[in-house]
Amino acid sequence: MSSFSPRYNPSGNPNPGNFNRHPFLLLYIVLNGISTGNLIRVGRDIINNPGDDDMILTGMLWLLCTIYTADRAIRVYRDIYKNNNDKMR
């Protein structure tokens, strides 16, 4: 009888199934950087031209995008490296 277990990983390396989530983590980090840069640019435009109400709405939308992508990146990161933290305890 075989004692093969797909969840048993004696090498201590992360589960190979988690490798599929690394591109999503990279995508969310890149999107977070883009939205943060645009939020800074819009903030600078608001300071230079304080009478433009459309820029405030644009800034709020970029802020929402920045918060969402940061939250998703943190969730994906925790999901990928969750098994490593459990093994260290």
mmCIF file of C-alpha atoms in Angstrom:
data_model
loop_
_atom_site.group_PDB
_atom_site.id
_atom_site.type_symbol
_atom_site.label_atom_id
_atom_site.label_comp_id
_atom_site.label_asym_id
_atom_site.label_seq_id
_atom_site.Cartn_x
_atom_site.Cartn_y
_atom_site.Cartn_z
ATOM 1 C CA MET A 1 0.000 0.000 0.000
ATOM 2 C CA SER A 2 1.284 3.419 -0.903
ATOM 3 C CA SER A 3 1.812 6.021 1.802
ATOM 4 C CA PHE A 4 1.782 8.951 -0.640
ATOM 5 C CA SER A 5 -0.002 11.993 0.696
ATOM 6 C CA PRO A 6 -0.422 15.033 -1.557
ATOM 7 C CA ARG A 7 -0.445 17.370 1.464
ATOM 8 C CA TYR A 8 2.693 15.961 3.070
ATOM 9 C CA ASN A 9 5.711 18.055 2.117
ATOM 10 C CA PRO A 10 8.859 17.008 4.024
ATOM 11 C CA SER A 11 11.095 19.560 2.298
ATOM 12 C CA GLY A 12 9.428 22.474 4.096
ATOM 13 C CA ASN A 13 8.970 24.405 0.855
ATOM 14 C CA PRO A 14 5.651 26.142 0.242
ATOM 15 C CA ASN A 15 2.853 24.151 -1.284
ATOM 16 C CA PRO A 16 3.341 24.064 -5.086
ATOM 17 C CA GLY A 17 -0.361 24.920 -5.502
ATOM 18 C CA ASN A 18 0.279 28.352 -4.005
ATOM 19 C CA PHE A 19 2.606 29.239 -6.874
ATOM 20 C CA ASN A 20 -0.436 29.892 -9.034
ATOM 21 C CA ARG A 21 -1.361 32.867 -6.841
ATOM 22 C CA HIS A 22 1.960 34.721 -7.181
ATOM 23 C CA PRO A 23 0.962 36.451 -10.470
ATOM 24 C CA PHE A 24 -2.154 37.794 -8.755
ATOM 25 C CA LEU A 25 -0.064 39.131 -5.887
ATOM 26 C CA LEU A 26 2.235 40.852 -8.380
ATOM 27 C CA LEU A 27 -0.765 42.230 -10.272
ATOM 28 C CA TYR A 28 -2.325 43.732 -7.142
ATOM 29 C CA ILE A 29 0.993 45.253 -6.062
ATOM 30 C CA VAL A 30 1.472 46.851 -9.490
ATOM 31 C CA LEU A 31 -2.103 48.156 -9.549
ATOM 32 C CA ASN A 32 -1.624 49.530 -6.043
ATOM 33 C CA GLY A 33 1.490 51.385 -7.155
ATOM 34 C CA ILE A 34 -0.287 52.847 -10.173
ATOM 35 C CA SER A 35 -3.290 53.979 -8.139
ATOM 36 C CA THR A 36 -1.075 55.431 -5.406
ATOM 37 C CA GLY A 37 0.903 57.401 -7.986
ATOM 38 C CA ASN A 38 -2.274 58.749 -9.546
ATOM 39 C CA LEU A 39 -3.647 59.622 -6.100
ATOM 40 C CA ILE A 40 -0.493 61.667 -5.423
ATOM 41 C CA ARG A 41 -0.799 63.361 -8.814
ATOM 42 C CA VAL A 42 -4.457 64.235 -8.209
ATOM 43 C CA GLY A 43 -3.613 65.504 -4.731
ATOM 44 C CA ARG A 44 -0.988 67.793 -6.214
ATOM 45 C CA ASP A 45 -3.515 69.039 -8.783
ATOM 46 C CA ILE A 46 -6.042 69.733 -6.014
ATOM 47 C CA ILE A 47 -3.436 71.784 -4.140
ATOM 48 C CA ASN A 48 -2.499 73.749 -7.275
ATOM 49 C CA ASN A 49 -6.118 74.328 -8.378
ATOM 50 C CA PRO A 50 -8.357 74.261 -5.263
ATOM 51 C CA GLY A 51 -11.555 75.305 -7.049
ATOM 52 C CA ASP A 52 -11.928 72.144 -9.159
ATOM 53 C CA ASP A 53 -14.558 69.865 -7.596
ATOM 54 C CA ASP A 54 -14.086 67.119 -10.178
ATOM 55 C CA MET A 55 -10.547 66.526 -8.972
ATOM 56 C CA ILE A 56 -11.800 65.829 -5.452
ATOM 57 C CA LEU A 57 -14.118 63.123 -6.792
ATOM 58 C CA THR A 58 -11.278 61.720 -8.881
ATOM 59 C CA GLY A 59 -9.028 61.699 -5.826
ATOM 60 C CA MET A 60 -11.639 59.813 -3.812
ATOM 61 C CA LEU A 61 -11.974 57.205 -6.553
ATOM 62 C CA TRP A 62 -8.190 56.729 -6.694
ATOM 63 C CA LEU A 63 -8.128 56.467 -2.906
ATOM 64 C CA LEU A 64 -10.818 53.763 -3.044
ATOM 65 C CA CYS A 65 -8.823 51.889 -5.700
ATOM 66 C CA THR A 66 -5.646 52.158 -3.615
ATOM 67 C CA ILE A 67 -7.368 50.813 -0.509
ATOM 68 C CA TYR A 68 -8.990 47.936 -2.406
ATOM 69 C CA THR A 69 -5.808 46.807 -4.161
ATOM 70 C CA ALA A 70 -3.814 47.001 -0.916
ATOM 71 C CA ASP A 71 -6.441 44.909 0.872
ATOM 72 C CA ARG A 72 -6.489 42.300 -1.893
ATOM 73 C CA ALA A 73 -2.677 42.136 -2.012
ATOM 74 C CA ILE A 74 -2.552 41.557 1.748
ATOM 75 C CA ARG A 75 -5.198 38.826 1.536
ATOM 76 C CA VAL A 76 -3.416 37.026 -1.309
ATOM 77 C CA TYR A 77 -0.075 37.324 0.508
ATOM 78 C CA ARG A 78 -1.555 35.832 3.677
ATOM 79 C CA ASP A 79 -3.174 33.048 1.679
ATOM 80 C CA ILE A 80 0.117 32.152 -0.018
ATOM 81 C CA TYR A 81 2.283 32.218 3.098
ATOM 82 C CA LYS A 82 -0.271 30.943 5.596
ATOM 83 C CA ASN A 83 1.202 27.437 5.604
ATOM 84 C CA ASN A 84 4.738 28.674 6.312
ATOM 85 C CA ASN A 85 3.662 30.486 9.457
ATOM 86 C CA ASP A 86 1.850 27.405 10.765
ATOM 87 C CA LYS A 87 4.992 25.265 10.321
ATOM 88 C CA MET A 88 7.215 27.720 12.221
ATOM 89 C CA ARG A 89 5.154 27.538 15.398
#
